[in-house]
mmCIF file of C-alpha atoms and ligand atoms in Angstrom:
data_model
loop_
_atom_site.group_PDB
_atom_site.id
_atom_site.type_symbol
_atom_site.label_atom_id
_atom_site.label_comp_id
_atom_site.label_asym_id
_atom_site.label_seq_id
_atom_site.Cartn_x
_atom_site.Cartn_y
_atom_site.Cartn_z
ATOM 1 C CA MET A 55 -14.819 3.273 -19.143
ATOM 2 C CA LYS A 56 -12.994 0.010 -20.179
ATOM 3 C CA GLU A 57 -12.862 1.638 -23.843
ATOM 4 C CA LEU A 58 -11.532 4.747 -22.582
ATOM 5 C CA LEU A 59 -8.855 3.244 -20.747
ATOM 6 C CA ALA A 60 -7.780 1.070 -23.622
ATOM 7 C CA LYS A 61 -7.391 4.199 -26.061
ATOM 8 C CA PRO A 62 -3.828 4.818 -27.086
ATOM 9 C CA GLY A 63 -1.511 6.450 -24.410
ATOM 10 C CA PHE A 64 0.895 9.125 -24.680
ATOM 11 C CA LEU A 65 4.203 7.750 -22.935
ATOM 12 C CA ALA A 66 4.902 4.985 -25.308
ATOM 13 C CA PRO A 67 3.883 3.987 -28.794
ATOM 14 C CA ALA A 68 2.188 0.679 -27.448
ATOM 15 C CA GLY A 69 0.757 2.057 -24.141
ATOM 16 C CA THR A 70 -2.707 2.430 -23.298
ATOM 17 C CA LEU A 71 -4.386 5.619 -21.787
ATOM 18 C CA GLY A 72 -5.269 3.664 -18.710
ATOM 19 C CA ALA A 73 -1.593 2.204 -18.263
ATOM 20 C CA ASP A 74 -0.015 5.823 -18.906
ATOM 21 C CA VAL A 75 -2.315 7.649 -16.342
ATOM 22 C CA SER A 76 -1.879 4.835 -13.836
ATOM 23 C CA TYR A 77 1.826 5.005 -14.101
ATOM 24 C CA LEU A 78 2.045 8.660 -14.073
ATOM 25 C CA LEU A 79 -0.209 8.733 -10.730
ATOM 26 C CA ALA A 80 2.031 6.219 -9.039
ATOM 27 C CA LEU A 81 5.011 8.215 -10.014
ATOM 28 C CA VAL A 82 3.686 11.287 -8.388
ATOM 29 C CA PHE A 83 2.222 9.608 -5.248
ATOM 30 C CA THR A 84 5.416 7.760 -4.747
ATOM 31 C CA ALA A 85 7.249 11.201 -5.291
ATOM 32 C CA LEU A 86 5.053 12.824 -2.628
ATOM 33 C CA PHE A 87 5.817 10.126 -0.133
ATOM 34 C CA LEU A 88 9.550 10.611 -0.664
ATOM 35 C CA VAL A 89 9.191 14.261 -0.206
ATOM 36 C CA ALA A 90 7.444 13.652 2.820
ATOM 37 C CA TRP A 91 10.629 11.609 3.999
ATOM 38 C CA ALA A 92 12.820 14.595 3.285
ATOM 39 C CA LEU A 93 10.593 16.894 5.211
ATOM 40 C CA ALA A 94 10.778 14.286 8.232
ATOM 41 C CA LYS A 95 14.470 14.331 7.659
ATOM 42 C CA LYS A 96 14.583 18.174 8.041
ATOM 43 C CA GLY A 97 12.734 18.022 11.376
ATOM 44 C CA LEU A 98 9.399 19.506 9.934
ATOM 45 C CA GLY A 99 7.154 17.046 11.774
ATOM 46 C CA THR A 100 4.003 18.917 10.916
ATOM 47 C CA LYS A 101 4.500 19.313 7.112
ATOM 48 C CA HIS A 102 5.743 15.678 7.101
ATOM 49 C CA HIS A 103 2.463 14.655 8.816
ATOM 50 C CA LYS A 104 0.204 16.644 6.384
ATOM 51 C CA LEU A 105 1.827 15.503 3.334
ATOM 52 C CA ILE A 106 1.800 11.899 4.444
ATOM 53 C CA PHE A 107 -1.857 12.104 5.101
ATOM 54 C CA VAL A 108 -2.794 13.821 1.603
ATOM 55 C CA SER A 109 -0.328 11.300 -0.391
ATOM 56 C CA MET A 110 -1.624 8.178 1.652
ATOM 57 C CA LEU A 111 -5.186 9.026 0.888
ATOM 58 C CA SER A 112 -4.725 9.866 -2.652
ATOM 59 C CA MET A 113 -2.579 6.661 -3.137
ATOM 60 C CA ALA A 114 -5.164 4.470 -1.702
ATOM 61 C CA ILE A 115 -7.831 5.953 -3.852
ATOM 62 C CA TYR A 116 -5.653 5.427 -6.760
ATOM 63 C CA PHE A 117 -4.874 1.671 -5.703
ATOM 64 C CA CYS A 118 -8.623 0.702 -5.488
ATOM 65 C CA ALA A 119 -9.327 2.359 -8.804
ATOM 66 C CA TYR A 120 -6.318 0.789 -10.574
ATOM 67 C CA TYR A 121 -7.030 -2.611 -9.555
ATOM 68 C CA TYR A 122 -10.712 -2.205 -10.069
ATOM 69 C CA ALA A 123 -10.664 -0.651 -13.409
ATOM 70 C CA ARG A 124 -7.685 -2.191 -14.966
ATOM 71 C CA GLN A 125 -7.151 -5.435 -12.881
ATOM 72 C CA LEU A 126 -3.580 -5.361 -14.603
ATOM 73 C CA GLY A 127 -2.146 -7.718 -12.104
ATOM 74 C CA VAL A 128 -4.904 -10.433 -12.104
ATOM 75 C CA LEU A 129 -4.979 -10.226 -15.696
ATOM 76 C CA SER A 130 -1.262 -10.756 -16.224
ATOM 77 C CA LEU A 131 -1.074 -13.383 -13.820
ATOM 78 C CA GLU A 132 -3.617 -15.644 -15.283
ATOM 79 C CA GLY A 133 -2.684 -15.284 -18.995
ATOM 80 C CA LYS A 134 -0.146 -14.030 -21.326
ATOM 81 C CA GLU A 135 -2.757 -11.832 -23.337
ATOM 82 C CA GLY A 136 -1.171 -8.319 -22.412
ATOM 83 C CA PHE A 137 2.609 -9.566 -22.952
ATOM 84 C CA GLY A 138 4.079 -9.782 -26.476
ATOM 85 C CA GLY A 139 7.498 -11.304 -25.693
ATOM 86 C CA PRO A 140 8.964 -14.804 -25.540
ATOM 87 C CA GLU A 141 7.440 -17.269 -23.070
ATOM 88 C CA SER A 142 10.887 -17.647 -21.243
ATOM 89 C CA VAL A 143 11.064 -14.039 -20.455
ATOM 90 C CA TYR A 144 7.280 -13.938 -19.452
ATOM 91 C CA ASN A 145 8.109 -16.790 -16.825
ATOM 92 C CA ASN A 146 11.459 -15.816 -15.768
ATOM 93 C CA VAL A 147 11.356 -12.048 -15.795
ATOM 94 C CA PHE A 148 7.768 -10.705 -16.006
ATOM 95 C CA ILE A 149 6.134 -12.791 -13.537
ATOM 96 C CA PRO A 150 8.768 -12.435 -10.874
ATOM 97 C CA ILE A 151 8.944 -8.855 -11.244
ATOM 98 C CA LEU A 152 4.933 -8.465 -11.118
ATOM 99 C CA THR A 153 5.022 -10.739 -8.105
ATOM 100 C CA THR A 154 7.399 -8.846 -6.238
ATOM 101 C CA HIS A 155 5.648 -5.627 -7.186
ATOM 102 C CA LEU A 156 2.196 -7.020 -6.129
ATOM 103 C CA THR A 157 3.586 -8.266 -2.740
ATOM 104 C CA LEU A 158 5.327 -4.626 -1.999
ATOM 105 C CA VAL A 159 1.998 -2.882 -2.977
ATOM 106 C CA THR A 160 0.311 -5.130 -0.212
ATOM 107 C CA LEU A 161 3.080 -4.674 2.096
ATOM 108 C CA GLY A 162 3.147 -0.858 1.544
ATOM 109 C CA LEU A 163 -0.381 -0.526 2.197
ATOM 110 C CA VAL A 164 -0.185 -2.398 5.248
ATOM 111 C CA MET A 165 2.729 -0.509 6.396
ATOM 112 C CA ALA A 166 1.540 2.772 5.534
ATOM 113 C CA VAL A 167 -1.703 2.257 7.779
ATOM 114 C CA TYR A 168 0.527 0.874 10.542
ATOM 115 C CA MET A 169 2.954 3.898 10.457
ATOM 116 C CA LEU A 170 0.039 6.479 10.172
ATOM 117 C CA ILE A 171 -1.528 5.239 13.633
ATOM 118 C CA GLU A 172 2.010 4.608 15.104
ATOM 119 C CA GLY A 173 2.750 8.278 14.035
ATOM 120 C CA PHE A 174 -0.137 9.547 15.798
ATOM 121 C CA ARG A 175 0.742 7.576 18.812
ATOM 122 C CA ALA A 176 4.424 8.501 18.928
ATOM 123 C CA ALA A 177 4.022 12.230 18.217
ATOM 124 C CA SER A 178 2.926 14.938 20.436
ATOM 125 C CA ARG A 179 2.307 18.563 19.782
ATOM 126 C CA GLN A 180 4.552 21.039 21.177
ATOM 127 C CA ASN A 181 3.745 24.643 20.284
ATOM 128 C CA GLY A 182 1.427 23.507 17.667
ATOM 129 C CA ASP A 183 4.115 21.507 15.838
ATOM 130 C CA TYR A 184 4.283 17.663 15.963
ATOM 131 C CA VAL A 185 7.479 16.215 17.432
ATOM 132 C CA LEU A 186 8.425 12.526 18.251
ATOM 133 C CA ALA A 187 8.007 12.327 21.902
ATOM 134 C CA GLY A 188 10.331 9.442 22.693
ATOM 135 C CA GLY A 189 9.863 7.245 25.468
ATOM 136 C CA GLU A 190 8.261 3.580 25.786
ATOM 137 C CA LEU A 191 5.286 3.340 23.599
ATOM 138 C CA LYS A 192 2.912 0.404 24.470
ATOM 139 C CA VAL A 193 -0.545 -0.628 23.736
ATOM 140 C CA ARG A 194 -2.290 -1.121 27.246
ATOM 141 C CA PRO A 195 -3.810 -4.783 27.336
ATOM 142 C CA LYS A 196 -7.365 -3.570 27.545
ATOM 143 C CA THR A 197 -7.073 -1.485 24.649
ATOM 144 C CA PHE A 198 -5.411 -4.544 22.841
ATOM 145 C CA LYS A 199 -8.438 -6.818 23.596
ATOM 146 C CA THR A 200 -10.883 -4.089 22.680
ATOM 147 C CA VAL A 201 -9.208 -3.702 19.149
ATOM 148 C CA LEU A 202 -9.241 -7.305 18.509
ATOM 149 C CA TRP A 203 -12.813 -7.726 19.696
ATOM 150 C CA THR A 204 -13.907 -4.852 17.474
ATOM 151 C CA LEU A 205 -12.310 -6.473 14.573
ATOM 152 C CA PHE A 206 -13.970 -9.851 15.189
ATOM 153 C CA GLY A 207 -17.352 -7.845 15.461
ATOM 154 C CA LEU A 208 -16.621 -6.026 11.965
ATOM 155 C CA TRP A 209 -15.895 -9.144 10.475
ATOM 156 C CA ALA A 210 -18.742 -10.774 11.543
ATOM 157 C CA ALA A 211 -21.042 -8.198 10.570
ATOM 158 C CA ASN A 212 -19.534 -7.881 7.147
ATOM 159 C CA GLN A 213 -19.927 -11.646 6.953
ATOM 160 C CA MET A 214 -23.750 -11.179 7.562
ATOM 161 C CA VAL A 215 -24.038 -8.735 5.113
ATOM 162 C CA LEU A 216 -22.241 -10.756 2.438
ATOM 163 C CA SER A 217 -24.107 -13.802 3.071
ATOM 164 C CA PHE A 218 -27.627 -12.562 3.577
ATOM 165 C CA VAL A 219 -27.707 -9.394 1.798
ATOM 166 C CA ARG A 220 -25.301 -9.418 -0.927
ATOM 167 C CA HIS A 221 -25.475 -13.141 -1.322
ATOM 168 C CA ALA A 222 -21.879 -12.801 -2.155
ATOM 169 C CA SER A 223 -19.688 -15.738 -3.612
ATOM 170 C CA ALA A 224 -17.706 -18.011 -1.107
ATOM 171 C CA LEU A 225 -14.350 -16.396 -2.684
ATOM 172 C CA ALA A 226 -15.508 -12.998 -1.472
ATOM 173 C CA SER A 227 -15.997 -14.178 1.672
ATOM 174 C CA VAL A 228 -12.661 -15.792 1.931
ATOM 175 C CA ALA A 229 -11.201 -12.578 0.561
ATOM 176 C CA TRP A 230 -12.580 -10.521 3.399
ATOM 177 C CA ALA A 231 -11.690 -13.099 5.981
ATOM 178 C CA LEU A 232 -8.153 -12.627 4.734
ATOM 179 C CA ILE A 233 -8.404 -8.992 4.893
ATOM 180 C CA PHE A 234 -9.382 -8.991 8.539
ATOM 181 C CA ALA A 235 -7.053 -11.760 9.380
ATOM 182 C CA THR A 236 -4.218 -9.480 8.083
ATOM 183 C CA ILE A 237 -5.271 -6.659 10.092
ATOM 184 C CA ALA A 238 -5.456 -8.783 13.345
ATOM 185 C CA LEU A 239 -2.033 -10.400 12.425
ATOM 186 C CA VAL A 240 -0.576 -6.982 12.360
ATOM 187 C CA VAL A 241 -2.262 -5.985 15.521
ATOM 188 C CA GLY A 242 -0.704 -9.101 16.951
ATOM 189 C CA LEU A 243 2.610 -8.340 15.587
ATOM 190 C CA GLU A 244 2.689 -5.068 17.379
ATOM 191 C CA LYS A 245 3.259 -6.996 20.732
ATOM 192 C CA LEU A 246 6.495 -8.391 19.005
ATOM 193 C CA ILE A 247 7.401 -5.055 17.529
ATOM 194 C CA GLU A 248 6.985 -3.333 21.048
ATOM 195 C CA LYS A 249 9.506 -5.762 22.418
ATOM 196 C CA ALA A 250 12.050 -5.369 19.613
ATOM 197 C CA LEU A 251 11.632 -1.561 19.552
ATOM 198 C CA PRO A 252 10.061 -0.111 22.722
ATOM 199 C CA ASP A 253 10.932 3.526 22.061
ATOM 200 C CA GLY A 254 8.123 5.096 19.979
ATOM 201 C CA ALA A 255 10.182 7.691 18.211
ATOM 202 C CA ARG A 256 12.729 5.084 17.392
ATOM 203 C CA ARG A 257 10.457 2.719 16.150
ATOM 204 C CA HIS A 258 8.647 5.471 14.052
ATOM 205 C CA ARG A 259 12.013 6.375 12.489
ATOM 206 C CA ILE A 260 13.265 2.703 11.672
ATOM 207 C CA LEU A 261 9.915 1.247 10.481
ATOM 208 C CA GLY A 262 9.150 4.737 8.472
ATOM 209 C CA ARG A 263 12.409 4.235 6.796
ATOM 210 C CA GLY A 264 11.509 0.739 5.892
ATOM 211 C CA THR A 265 8.242 1.887 4.717
ATOM 212 C CA MET A 266 9.699 4.565 2.507
ATOM 213 C CA ILE A 267 12.235 2.067 0.964
ATOM 214 C CA VAL A 268 9.175 -0.407 0.136
ATOM 215 C CA TYR A 269 7.643 2.874 -1.699
ATOM 216 C CA ALA A 270 10.680 3.353 -3.665
ATOM 217 C CA MET A 271 10.924 -0.360 -4.699
ATOM 218 C CA ILE A 272 7.271 -0.135 -5.769
ATOM 219 C CA LEU A 273 8.267 2.692 -8.000
ATOM 220 C CA ILE A 274 11.010 0.648 -9.456
ATOM 221 C CA THR A 275 8.927 -2.512 -10.095
ATOM 222 C CA SER A 276 6.303 -0.491 -11.546
ATOM 223 C CA THR A 277 8.470 1.019 -13.981
ATOM 224 C CA LEU A 278 9.824 -2.223 -14.909
ATOM 225 C CA THR A 279 6.446 -3.681 -15.500
ATOM 226 C CA TYR A 280 5.518 -0.759 -17.600
ATOM 227 C CA LEU A 281 8.420 -0.974 -19.627
ATOM 228 C CA LEU A 282 8.110 -4.783 -20.228
ATOM 229 C CA LEU A 283 4.568 -4.414 -21.184
ATOM 230 C CA TYR A 284 4.596 -1.392 -23.312
ATOM 231 C CA VAL A 285 7.977 -0.645 -24.499
ATOM 232 C CA ILE A 286 9.932 -3.673 -24.829
ATOM 233 C CA TYR A 287 7.509 -6.356 -25.422
ATOM 234 C CA PRO A 288 4.118 -4.822 -26.612
ATOM 235 C CA VAL A 289 1.469 -7.131 -28.203
ATOM 236 C CA LYS A 290 1.637 -6.981 -31.634
ATOM 237 C CA HIS A 291 -1.648 -6.384 -33.423
HETATM 238 C C1 HEM B 582 2.864 6.297 6.287
HETATM 239 C C2 HEM B 582 3.203 7.061 7.310
HETATM 240 C C3 HEM B 582 4.434 7.415 7.718
HETATM 241 C C4 HEM B 582 5.757 7.172 7.580
HETATM 242 C C5 HEM B 582 6.225 6.198 6.309
HETATM 243 C C6 HEM B 582 6.616 8.000 8.187
HETATM 244 C C7 HEM B 582 8.069 8.162 8.032
HETATM 245 C C8 HEM B 582 8.777 8.936 8.833
HETATM 246 C C9 HEM B 582 10.330 8.608 8.584
HETATM 247 C C10 HEM B 582 11.182 7.833 7.686
HETATM 248 C C11 HEM B 582 10.756 9.558 9.639
HETATM 249 C C12 HEM B 582 12.137 9.849 9.925
HETATM 250 C C13 HEM B 582 13.000 10.623 8.962
HETATM 251 C C14 HEM B 582 14.489 10.220 9.084
HETATM 252 O O1 HEM B 582 15.215 10.729 10.210
HETATM 253 O O2 HEM B 582 15.045 9.512 8.140
HETATM 254 C C15 HEM B 582 9.594 10.133 10.460
HETATM 255 C C16 HEM B 582 9.831 11.132 11.230
HETATM 256 C C17 HEM B 582 8.799 11.792 11.884
HETATM 257 N N1 HEM B 582 7.417 11.558 11.709
HETATM 258 FE FE1 HEM B 582 6.670 10.290 10.403
HETATM 259 N N2 HEM B 582 5.993 8.806 8.943
HETATM 260 C C18 HEM B 582 4.545 8.533 8.759
HETATM 261 C C19 HEM B 582 3.482 9.152 9.327
HETATM 262 C C20 HEM B 582 3.536 10.034 10.357
HETATM 263 C C21 HEM B 582 2.313 10.816 10.972
HETATM 264 C C22 HEM B 582 1.068 10.345 10.902
HETATM 265 C C23 HEM B 582 2.933 11.793 11.850
HETATM 266 C C24 HEM B 582 2.498 12.568 12.980
HETATM 267 C C25 HEM B 582 1.110 12.529 13.341
HETATM 268 C C26 HEM B 582 4.378 11.483 11.900
HETATM 269 C C27 HEM B 582 5.332 12.307 12.530
HETATM 270 C C28 HEM B 582 6.795 12.390 12.443
HETATM 271 C C29 HEM B 582 7.590 13.325 13.278
HETATM 272 C C30 HEM B 582 6.918 14.344 14.228
HETATM 273 C C31 HEM B 582 8.731 12.884 12.819
HETATM 274 C C32 HEM B 582 10.183 13.563 13.287
HETATM 275 C C33 HEM B 582 10.667 14.599 12.617
HETATM 276 C C34 HEM B 582 11.942 15.034 13.392
HETATM 277 O O3 HEM B 582 13.003 14.378 13.395
HETATM 278 O O4 HEM B 582 11.698 15.981 13.823
HETATM 279 N N3 HEM B 582 4.732 10.847 10.899
HETATM 280 N N4 HEM B 582 8.616 9.543 9.726
#
């Protein structure tokens, strides 16, 4: 697989097949999100919901495959092997763009999951179509507690599997703990979000636009990363 991904690409002379395919896929998925935004703006709630669902699922699969197969982010943060330009550009331009990109990707994933759940909570079906219902949207204290305890239970079960079945490294445990802590933090944040934006429909529109802007910025930063790595400063062999 690694060899296949390292084969020459088709977009830029120095690009690899892995880089080109993943960049094109990023382009397609982000475009799908932006089309879903346009559908929502036109008031086509059901089409918006369906497209969001498909693009989110494919984007999540893509993200996992991308970071698993290429580990571009990790690799380029660790060393300069993939970057052929001067040290000053690497430190002052490339690294800040890549860090912004990775931060936005993380934020985008978290916000997408949040928005998907919020979408279902805030929307109701009228004559078979999804519409944003409006009105106060709050998590009941009992549900809130159940969600937090379920999370805790899942973390504990996963930790048992990591420790006793898979004999995973301490680093893996820390990474999983961070993932669960992030989910718990977002669930906790919901309390603050409810205070700031009590109306479910308004919350969906405002946070939804924020999420879409994050996606547009992901597209810009991934394009810049691609250009810097494979067009402007490719490694000379
Ligand atoms: C990642 C997930 C989602 C994002 C980022 C998102 C984003 C948005 C945005 C930005 C708008 C407002 C458009 C505008 O006025 O600018 C909107 C409206 C809407 N969304 Fe979502 N949404 C998501 C998921 C969902 C889901 C899962 C549902 C339904 C189950 C849903 C149902 C709706 C409906 C019914 C509207 C109102 C359309 C209208 O004005 O008639 N959304 N969404």
